[in-house]
CSV table of C-alpha atoms and ligand atoms in Angstrom, one decimal:
chain,number,residue,atom,x,y,z
F,817,UNK,CA,25.4,-4.9,-18.3
F,818,UNK,CA,25.1,-4.5,-15.0
F,819,UNK,CA,24.6,-2.1,-13.1
F,820,UNK,CA,26.7,-1.5,-9.7
F,821,UNK,CA,25.5,0.1,-6.7
F,822,UNK,CA,26.7,0.8,-3.7
F,823,UNK,CA,25.2,-0.2,-0.7
F,824,UNK,CA,24.8,4.0,1.1
F,825,UNK,CA,25.7,3.1,5.7
F,826,UNK,CA,22.0,4.8,6.6
F,827,UNK,CA,22.0,4.6,10.3
F,828,UNK,CA,19.5,6.9,12.4
F,829,UNK,CA,20.2,8.3,15.4
F,830,UNK,CA,17.5,7.4,18.0
F,831,UNK,CA,18.0,10.5,19.7
F,832,UNK,CA,17.3,12.4,16.7
F,833,UNK,CA,14.0,14.4,18.0
F,834,UNK,CA,10.6,14.6,15.8
F,835,UNK,CA,10.5,18.7,16.2
F,836,UNK,CA,13.5,20.8,14.4
F,837,UNK,CA,14.8,18.6,12.1
F,838,UNK,CA,13.1,15.4,11.2
F,839,UNK,CA,14.6,11.6,10.8
F,840,UNK,CA,14.8,12.6,7.0
F,841,UNK,CA,16.8,14.6,7.0
F,842,UNK,CA,14.0,17.2,5.8
F,843,UNK,CA,14.2,21.3,6.4
F,844,UNK,CA,11.7,20.5,10.5
F,845,UNK,CA,8.3,21.9,10.8
F,846,UNK,CA,7.9,25.3,13.1
F,847,UNK,CA,7.3,23.6,16.6
F,848,UNK,CA,4.8,26.0,16.5
F,849,UNK,CA,2.4,24.9,14.0
F,850,UNK,CA,2.9,21.2,16.1
F,851,UNK,CA,1.4,23.2,19.4
F,852,UNK,CA,-1.5,24.2,17.1
F,853,UNK,CA,-2.2,20.8,15.6
F,854,UNK,CA,-2.2,19.6,19.6
F,855,UNK,CA,-4.3,22.1,20.5
F,856,UNK,CA,-6.7,21.7,18.1
F,857,UNK,CA,-7.1,18.2,18.4
F,858,UNK,CA,-7.3,18.8,21.8
F,859,UNK,CA,-10.0,20.9,21.3
F,860,UNK,CA,-12.5,18.5,18.6
F,861,UNK,CA,-11.3,15.5,20.5
F,862,UNK,CA,-14.0,12.4,20.5
F,863,UNK,CA,-15.4,13.6,17.2
F,864,UNK,CA,-12.3,13.1,15.6
F,865,UNK,CA,-10.3,10.3,14.4
F,866,UNK,CA,-6.8,10.5,12.5
F,867,UNK,CA,-5.3,7.3,11.1
F,868,UNK,CA,-1.8,7.2,10.0
F,869,UNK,CA,-0.2,4.9,7.5
F,870,UNK,CA,2.9,4.3,8.4
F,871,UNK,CA,5.2,5.5,6.0
F,872,UNK,CA,3.9,8.9,6.8
F,873,UNK,CA,6.9,10.9,8.1
F,874,UNK,CA,7.3,11.1,11.3
F,875,UNK,CA,6.1,14.8,12.7
F,876,UNK,CA,2.8,13.8,10.9
F,877,UNK,CA,2.4,10.3,12.4
F,878,UNK,CA,3.6,11.3,15.4
F,879,UNK,CA,-0.4,12.8,16.2
F,880,UNK,CA,-2.2,9.8,14.4
F,881,UNK,CA,-4.2,7.3,16.9
F,882,UNK,CA,-4.4,4.6,15.1
F,883,UNK,CA,-1.1,3.9,12.7
F,884,UNK,CA,-1.5,0.7,10.5
F,885,UNK,CA,-0.9,-0.8,7.1
F,886,UNK,CA,-3.8,-0.2,4.5
F,887,UNK,CA,-5.9,-3.5,5.6
F,888,UNK,CA,-5.6,-2.8,9.7
F,889,UNK,CA,-6.4,1.6,9.3
F,890,UNK,CA,-9.3,0.0,6.5
F,891,UNK,CA,-10.4,-2.6,9.6
F,892,UNK,CA,-9.8,0.4,11.8
F,893,UNK,CA,-12.5,2.7,9.6
F,894,UNK,CA,-15.0,0.5,9.6
F,895,UNK,CA,-14.7,0.4,12.9
F,896,UNK,CA,-15.0,4.2,13.4
F,897,UNK,CA,-18.3,5.1,16.3
F,898,UNK,CA,-19.3,8.7,17.5
F,899,UNK,CA,-16.5,10.0,15.7
F,900,UNK,CA,-17.7,12.9,13.2
F,901,UNK,CA,-14.7,13.2,11.4
F,902,UNK,CA,-11.5,11.1,10.1
F,903,UNK,CA,-8.5,12.5,9.1
F,904,UNK,CA,-6.2,10.2,6.6
F,905,UNK,CA,-3.3,10.8,7.1
F,906,UNK,CA,-2.0,8.7,4.4
F,907,UNK,CA,-3.4,9.0,0.6
F,908,UNK,CA,-6.1,9.5,-1.9
F,909,UNK,CA,-7.4,5.8,-1.5
F,910,UNK,CA,-7.2,5.4,1.5
F,911,UNK,CA,-9.2,7.9,2.4
F,912,UNK,CA,-11.9,6.7,0.0
F,913,UNK,CA,-12.6,3.4,0.8
F,914,UNK,CA,-12.1,5.1,4.9
F,915,UNK,CA,-15.0,7.1,3.9
F,916,UNK,CA,-17.1,3.9,2.4
F,917,UNK,CA,-16.6,2.1,5.7
F,918,UNK,CA,-18.0,4.7,7.7
F,919,UNK,CA,-21.3,6.0,7.7
F,920,UNK,CA,-23.3,8.8,6.7
F,921,UNK,CA,-22.7,10.7,10.4
F,922,UNK,CA,-18.9,10.4,9.5
F,923,UNK,CA,-16.6,12.6,7.3
F,924,UNK,CA,-13.5,11.8,5.9
F,925,UNK,CA,-10.6,14.2,5.1
F,926,UNK,CA,-7.8,14.5,3.2
F,927,UNK,CA,-5.3,17.5,4.3
F,928,UNK,CA,-4.1,17.5,0.6
F,929,UNK,CA,-6.6,16.8,-2.1
F,930,UNK,CA,-3.1,16.2,-4.3
F,931,UNK,CA,-2.6,12.9,-2.0
F,932,UNK,CA,-3.2,10.5,-4.6
F,933,UNK,CA,-1.1,6.9,-5.7
F,934,UNK,CA,0.8,6.7,-9.1
F,935,UNK,CA,0.3,2.5,-8.8
F,936,UNK,CA,-3.9,3.3,-8.1
F,937,UNK,CA,-4.0,5.9,-11.2
F,938,UNK,CA,-2.7,3.4,-13.5
F,939,UNK,CA,-5.7,1.2,-13.2
F,940,UNK,CA,-8.8,3.3,-14.5
F,941,UNK,CA,-12.3,1.7,-14.4
F,942,UNK,CA,-12.5,2.7,-17.9
F,943,UNK,CA,-10.1,0.6,-19.1
F,944,UNK,CA,-10.4,-1.8,-16.8
F,945,UNK,CA,-14.1,-2.7,-18.4
F,946,UNK,CA,-12.2,-2.4,-22.1
F,947,UNK,CA,-10.3,-5.5,-21.0
F,948,UNK,CA,-12.9,-7.5,-19.3
F,949,UNK,CA,-15.5,-6.9,-22.3
F,950,UNK,CA,-12.1,-7.6,-25.0
F,951,UNK,CA,-11.1,-10.9,-22.9
F,952,UNK,CA,-14.7,-11.6,-22.8
F,953,UNK,CA,-14.6,-11.9,-26.8
F,954,UNK,CA,-11.8,-14.9,-26.1
F,955,UNK,CA,-12.2,-16.5,-22.7
F,956,UNK,CA,-15.9,-17.0,-20.9
F,957,UNK,CA,-15.0,-14.6,-18.2
F,958,UNK,CA,-17.8,-15.5,-16.2
F,959,UNK,CA,-15.2,-17.9,-14.8
F,960,UNK,CA,-13.3,-15.5,-14.1
F,961,UNK,CA,-12.6,-13.1,-10.7
F,962,UNK,CA,-11.4,-9.8,-10.4
F,963,UNK,CA,-9.1,-8.7,-8.1
F,964,UNK,CA,-7.9,-5.7,-7.1
F,965,UNK,CA,-5.7,-4.3,-5.3
F,966,UNK,CA,-7.0,-2.0,-1.9
F,967,UNK,CA,-4.7,0.2,-4.0
F,968,UNK,CA,-7.4,1.6,-7.1
F,969,UNK,CA,-10.5,3.7,-7.5
F,970,UNK,CA,-13.5,3.4,-5.2
F,971,UNK,CA,-15.0,2.6,-9.2
F,972,UNK,CA,-13.1,0.3,-9.9
F,973,UNK,CA,-14.0,-1.3,-6.1
F,974,UNK,CA,-17.1,-1.6,-7.7
F,975,UNK,CA,-16.2,-2.7,-11.0
F,976,UNK,CA,-15.1,-5.8,-9.1
F,977,UNK,CA,-18.2,-5.8,-6.1
F,978,UNK,CA,-20.6,-6.7,-9.6
F,979,UNK,CA,-18.1,-8.9,-11.1
F,980,UNK,CA,-18.1,-11.6,-8.0
F,981,UNK,CA,-14.4,-10.9,-6.7
F,982,UNK,CA,-13.0,-8.9,-4.7
F,983,UNK,CA,-9.8,-6.0,-2.8
F,984,UNK,CA,-6.7,-7.5,-1.1
F,985,UNK,CA,-4.0,-5.6,0.6
F,986,UNK,CA,-0.1,-6.6,0.5
F,987,UNK,CA,-1.3,-8.3,4.0
F,988,UNK,CA,-4.0,-11.0,3.1
F,989,UNK,CA,-3.0,-11.5,-1.1
F,990,UNK,CA,-2.3,-15.3,-0.6
F,991,UNK,CA,-5.6,-16.1,1.2
F,992,UNK,CA,-7.7,-13.7,-1.3
F,993,UNK,CA,-6.1,-14.8,-4.0
F,994,UNK,CA,-6.0,-18.8,-2.8
F,995,UNK,CA,-10.1,-18.1,-2.8
F,996,UNK,CA,-10.8,-16.4,-6.3
F,997,UNK,CA,-8.5,-19.4,-7.2
F,998,UNK,CA,-10.8,-22.2,-5.5
F,999,UNK,CA,-14.1,-20.0,-7.0
F,1000,UNK,CA,-13.1,-19.5,-11.0
F,1001,UNK,CA,-10.5,-21.1,-13.8
F,1002,UNK,CA,-8.5,-17.9,-13.7
F,1003,UNK,CA,-7.8,-14.8,-11.7
F,1004,UNK,CA,-7.6,-11.5,-13.3
F,1005,UNK,CA,-5.4,-9.0,-10.9
F,1006,UNK,CA,-4.9,-5.0,-10.8
F,1007,UNK,CA,-3.7,-2.7,-11.0
F,1008,UNK,CA,-0.1,-3.8,-9.1
F,1009,UNK,CA,1.8,-6.7,-11.5
F,1010,UNK,CA,4.2,-7.5,-8.4
F,1011,UNK,CA,1.9,-8.8,-6.3
F,1012,UNK,CA,-0.1,-10.4,-7.9
F,1013,UNK,CA,3.3,-12.0,-9.7
F,1014,UNK,CA,4.6,-12.8,-6.5
F,1015,UNK,CA,1.9,-14.3,-4.6
F,1016,UNK,CA,0.2,-16.5,-7.2
F,1017,UNK,CA,3.6,-17.2,-7.8
F,1018,UNK,CA,4.7,-18.4,-3.9
F,1019,UNK,CA,0.7,-20.4,-4.6
F,1020,UNK,CA,2.9,-22.1,-6.3
F,1021,UNK,CA,1.4,-20.9,-9.9
F,1022,UNK,CA,4.9,-21.2,-12.4
F,1023,UNK,CA,5.6,-17.8,-14.6
F,1024,UNK,CA,4.4,-19.3,-17.2
F,1025,UNK,CA,1.1,-19.2,-16.4
F,1026,UNK,CA,0.6,-15.7,-15.9
F,1027,UNK,CA,0.2,-13.0,-19.1
F,1028,UNK,CA,0.7,-9.1,-18.7
F,1029,UNK,CA,-2.0,-7.1,-20.0
F,1030,UNK,CA,-0.9,-4.0,-21.3
F,1031,UNK,CA,-3.7,-1.9,-20.8
F,1032,UNK,CA,-2.3,-0.1,-23.3
F,1033,UNK,CA,-2.3,-2.3,-26.1
F,1034,UNK,CA,-5.5,-4.4,-28.1
F,1035,UNK,CA,-6.1,-7.8,-26.0
F,1036,UNK,CA,-3.4,-6.0,-24.0
F,1037,UNK,CA,-0.4,-6.9,-26.3
F,1038,UNK,CA,-1.1,-11.2,-25.9
F,1039,UNK,CA,-1.9,-12.9,-28.9
F,1040,UNK,CA,-5.9,-15.0,-27.7
F,1041,UNK,CA,-3.6,-17.9,-27.0
F,1042,UNK,CA,-1.1,-16.9,-24.0
F,1043,UNK,CA,-4.3,-15.3,-22.7
F,1044,UNK,CA,-6.7,-19.0,-23.3
F,1045,UNK,CA,-3.1,-20.2,-21.6
F,1046,UNK,CA,-3.3,-17.8,-19.1
F,1047,UNK,CA,-4.8,-19.4,-15.2
F,1048,UNK,CA,-3.2,-15.6,-13.9
F,1049,UNK,CA,-4.0,-12.1,-15.6
F,1050,UNK,CA,-1.8,-9.4,-14.2
F,1051,UNK,CA,-2.6,-5.4,-15.3
F,1052,UNK,CA,0.7,-4.0,-15.8
F,1053,UNK,CA,0.7,-1.3,-12.5
F,1054,UNK,CA,3.4,-1.0,-11.0
F,1055,UNK,CA,4.9,1.3,-7.8
F,1056,UNK,CA,6.8,4.1,-8.6
F,1057,UNK,CA,8.2,4.0,-5.3
F,1058,UNK,CA,9.0,-0.2,-5.0
F,1059,UNK,CA,9.8,-0.1,-8.2
F,1060,UNK,CA,14.0,1.5,-7.4
F,1061,UNK,CA,14.8,-1.4,-5.4
F,1062,UNK,CA,17.1,-3.9,-8.1
F,1063,UNK,CA,17.9,-7.5,-7.2
F,1064,UNK,CA,21.6,-6.3,-7.6
F,1065,UNK,CA,21.3,-3.6,-4.4
F,1066,UNK,CA,20.6,-6.8,-2.7
F,1067,UNK,CA,23.9,-8.2,-4.1
F,1068,UNK,CA,25.5,-5.7,-3.1
F,1069,UNK,CA,24.8,-5.6,0.7
F,1070,UNK,CA,25.2,-9.5,1.0
F,1071,UNK,CA,28.1,-9.4,0.2
F,1072,UNK,CA,29.2,-6.5,1.5
F,1073,UNK,CA,27.6,-8.0,4.6
F,1074,UNK,CA,27.9,-11.6,4.3
F,1075,UNK,CA,25.1,-12.3,7.1
F,1076,UNK,CA,22.2,-9.5,6.6
F,1077,UNK,CA,18.9,-10.8,6.2
F,1078,UNK,CA,16.8,-8.8,3.7
F,1079,UNK,CA,13.1,-7.7,3.7
F,1080,UNK,CA,11.3,-6.7,1.2
F,1081,UNK,CA,7.4,-5.0,0.4
F,1082,UNK,CA,6.0,-8.0,-2.1
F,1083,UNK,CA,5.4,-4.9,-4.8
F,1084,UNK,CA,9.3,-5.4,-5.7
F,1085,UNK,CA,9.4,-7.2,-8.4
F,1086,UNK,CA,9.8,-10.5,-9.2
F,1087,UNK,CA,13.7,-10.8,-9.2
F,1088,UNK,CA,13.8,-8.3,-6.1
F,1089,UNK,CA,11.3,-10.9,-4.3
F,1090,UNK,CA,13.4,-14.6,-5.3
F,1091,UNK,CA,17.0,-12.2,-3.7
F,1092,UNK,CA,15.1,-11.4,-0.7
F,1093,UNK,CA,14.7,-14.0,2.5
F,1094,UNK,CA,11.4,-12.8,3.8
F,1095,UNK,CA,8.6,-10.6,1.9
F,1096,UNK,CA,5.6,-8.6,3.1
F,1097,UNK,CA,2.7,-6.0,4.4
F,1098,UNK,CA,4.6,-2.6,5.6
F,1099,UNK,CA,3.1,-4.6,9.1
F,1100,UNK,CA,4.6,-7.8,8.0
F,1101,UNK,CA,8.4,-6.0,7.4
F,1102,UNK,CA,7.5,-4.2,11.0
F,1103,UNK,CA,7.3,-7.5,12.5
F,1104,UNK,CA,9.7,-9.8,11.6
F,1105,UNK,CA,13.2,-7.5,12.0
F,1106,UNK,CA,11.1,-6.9,15.4
F,1107,UNK,CA,11.1,-10.9,16.4
F,1108,UNK,CA,14.0,-11.4,14.5
F,1109,UNK,CA,17.4,-11.4,17.8
F,1110,UNK,CA,19.3,-9.0,19.0
F,1111,UNK,CA,22.3,-8.0,17.1
F,1112,UNK,CA,20.2,-9.3,13.6
F,1113,UNK,CA,21.1,-7.0,10.3
F,1114,UNK,CA,18.5,-6.1,8.0
F,1115,UNK,CA,18.7,-4.9,4.1
F,1116,UNK,CA,14.9,-3.1,4.2
F,1117,UNK,CA,13.0,-2.4,0.3
F,1118,UNK,CA,10.3,-0.9,1.5
F,1119,UNK,CA,9.7,3.4,1.6
F,1120,UNK,CA,12.7,5.2,3.2
F,1121,UNK,CA,10.2,6.8,6.4
F,1122,UNK,CA,9.3,3.5,7.6
F,1123,UNK,CA,12.3,2.0,7.3
F,1124,UNK,CA,14.2,4.9,9.2
F,1125,UNK,CA,11.5,4.8,11.7
F,1126,UNK,CA,12.6,0.7,12.4
F,1127,UNK,CA,16.1,1.5,12.5
F,1128,UNK,CA,15.6,4.5,14.6
F,1129,UNK,CA,12.9,2.4,17.2
F,1130,UNK,CA,15.2,-1.8,16.4
F,1131,UNK,CA,18.6,0.7,17.1
F,1132,UNK,CA,17.9,0.3,21.5
F,1133,UNK,CA,18.1,-3.8,21.1
F,1134,UNK,CA,21.4,-3.2,18.6
F,1135,UNK,CA,19.9,-3.8,15.1
F,1136,UNK,CA,20.8,-2.4,12.3
F,1137,UNK,CA,18.5,-2.1,10.3
F,1138,UNK,CA,18.9,-0.6,6.5
F,1139,UNK,CA,17.6,0.7,3.3
F,1140,UNK,CA,18.0,-1.6,0.4
F,1141,UNK,CA,18.4,0.9,-1.9
F,1142,UNK,CA,21.4,3.4,-2.5
F,1143,UNK,CA,18.8,6.3,-2.1
F,1144,UNK,CA,16.0,7.6,-0.2
F,1145,UNK,CA,12.5,5.8,-1.1
F,1146,UNK,CA,10.0,8.2,-0.6
F,1147,UNK,CA,6.3,8.2,-1.9
F,1148,UNK,CA,5.9,11.8,-2.6
F,1149,UNK,CA,2.3,11.1,-2.9
F,1150,UNK,CA,2.0,10.3,1.3
F,1151,UNK,CA,5.0,13.3,1.2
F,1152,UNK,CA,2.4,16.0,0.4
F,1153,UNK,CA,0.4,15.5,3.9
F,1154,UNK,CA,2.7,18.0,5.9
F,1155,UNK,CA,2.1,19.2,9.7
F,1156,UNK,CA,1.2,22.8,7.4
F,1157,UNK,CA,-1.6,20.9,5.5
F,1158,UNK,CA,-2.7,19.0,8.3
F,1159,UNK,CA,-3.0,22.4,10.2
F,1160,UNK,CA,-5.0,23.8,8.0
F,1161,UNK,CA,-7.6,21.1,7.9
F,1162,UNK,CA,-8.0,21.2,11.6
F,1163,UNK,CA,-8.3,24.7,11.3
F,1164,UNK,CA,-10.8,24.6,9.0
F,1165,UNK,CA,-13.4,22.0,10.7
F,1166,UNK,CA,-12.8,24.0,13.6
F,1167,UNK,CA,-14.6,26.9,11.0
F,1168,UNK,CA,-16.9,23.7,10.6
F,1169,UNK,CA,-15.6,23.1,6.9
F,1170,UNK,CA,-14.1,20.6,5.2
F,1171,UNK,CA,-10.6,20.8,3.5
F,1172,UNK,CA,-10.8,18.1,1.2
F,1173,UNK,CA,-14.1,15.8,1.9
F,1174,UNK,CA,-13.5,12.7,0.0
F,1175,UNK,CA,-16.5,11.1,-0.1
F,1176,UNK,CA,-18.0,8.4,-3.0
F,1177,UNK,CA,-21.6,8.6,-4.9
F,1178,UNK,CA,-23.7,5.9,-3.1
F,1179,UNK,CA,-24.5,3.5,-5.7
F,1180,UNK,CA,-20.7,3.3,-5.5
F,1181,UNK,CA,-19.9,2.4,-2.0
F,1182,UNK,CA,-22.8,-0.4,-2.6
F,1183,UNK,CA,-20.7,-2.2,-5.0
F,1184,UNK,CA,-17.5,-2.0,-3.9
F,1185,UNK,CA,-18.0,-2.5,0.2
F,1186,UNK,CA,-19.8,-5.8,-1.3
F,1187,UNK,CA,-16.1,-6.3,-2.2
F,1188,UNK,CA,-14.9,-4.9,0.8
F,1189,UNK,CA,-17.0,-7.6,2.7
F,1190,UNK,CA,-16.0,-10.3,1.4
F,1191,UNK,CA,-12.2,-9.4,1.9
F,1192,UNK,CA,-13.5,-9.2,5.6
F,1193,UNK,CA,-15.0,-12.3,5.8
F,1194,UNK,CA,-11.6,-14.0,3.6
F,1195,UNK,CA,-9.1,-12.8,5.7
F,1196,UNK,CA,-11.3,-14.0,8.8
F,1197,UNK,CA,-10.9,-17.0,7.8
F,1198,UNK,CA,-8.4,-20.4,8.9
F,1199,UNK,CA,-6.2,-22.3,7.1
F,1200,UNK,CA,-5.3,-21.3,4.2
F,1201,UNK,CA,-6.0,-23.9,1.3
F,1202,UNK,CA,-3.7,-25.1,-1.1
F,1203,UNK,CA,-4.7,-24.1,-4.7
F,1204,UNK,CA,-6.4,-26.0,-6.7
M,714,LIG,P1,1.0,-1.5,3.3
M,714,LIG,O1,0.2,-0.7,4.5
M,714,LIG,O2,-0.9,-2.5,3.2
M,714,LIG,O3,1.6,-2.8,2.9
M,714,LIG,O4,0.9,-1.3,1.5
M,714,LIG,C1,1.6,-1.0,1.1
M,714,LIG,C2,1.4,0.0,0.0
M,714,LIG,O5,2.1,1.0,-0.3
M,714,LIG,C3,0.6,1.7,0.0
M,714,LIG,O6,0.1,2.0,-0.2
M,715,LIG,FE1,1.2,4.3,-3.4
M,715,LIG,FE2,3.8,3.3,-3.8
M,715,LIG,FE3,2.6,5.4,-2.6
M,715,LIG,FE4,2.4,2.5,-2.3
M,715,LIG,S1,4.0,3.7,-1.7
M,715,LIG,S2,0.2,4.7,-1.8
M,715,LIG,S3,1.9,1.9,-4.2
M,715,LIG,S4,3.3,5.4,-5.2
């Protein structure tokens, strides 16, 4: 039976203050906490750089020196110069990546060490190694190019580094997958099956040429012929936030507001992306709506703190921005970076202590940086060749 969804009217009041009550209706932070953060931040001056992902709550992201999507934040980390500390207002894999991209003189801090990413946790290095070995029994893995989404652990990044592969983010996935399919006969993509499928399909690879690898089953749950036939092997991972968006929600919005445009993150399912007018990374979503004509109406399929912020910022241009889902899709791990956790990290830094220090060992860093350097180099390239 088809699920009937009733789109919820979620509009944001641009006048609502940041202190006191948050835009998401969460209990507000004690203004004393925010003032102390400001004071310590000021005292630490140029020794400290704060990098913040768009999914952070407003009360936290207001302190970021640089905000961005995963690609921009890794580029900012690679350019940190002269600072002693980076506080990452994001999740664990982002802080690990920043540690690998900064010099040994820079210490990277994640204010809550429980701020992981459920998707990154779905590809454990032991399972990835085991998959590679199993694949080697059926196909020639020297002709398979492994690509990991940046939402992965440092040791998984090191794996792709030592196997001639690379890393992608949602904003450069087209370029990276094109590169991988030019370089090898097949692509092995993990952990997000949706980004891999949506991008490969967009590049002209039919669904019949893709196979899903379930790490919990022998041969990933496939017959050997399915693997041999596949051009793209997709790890069975997903984002717990973006899996909540459904094609029925898109239908509901179009019925209710026929002129509405739908934009979603490519971590959404294939069916949702096919229903959308546009799909792209967080920064591409922001840009798409910012460049739309005034008065346009949008339903957005991504994390709600970002959707709420876009809605507030665009309200002045007469644009209406709604969440695609009829309920709040929050990234609960991003949410763990609270103002209180940030304050604790700052207080610790002033005492010369790290709360929490994210440090990747030198061997893993060296191999993962091979893959990150390849990613930066491919991202800089000009026009895309068509997929061979
Ligand atoms: P981007 O910021 O690269 O779009 O990624 C979204 C995300 O889910 C980060 O974990
Ligand atoms: Fe991970 Fe999804 Fe949260 Fe991004 S939104 S950090 S992919 S759980």
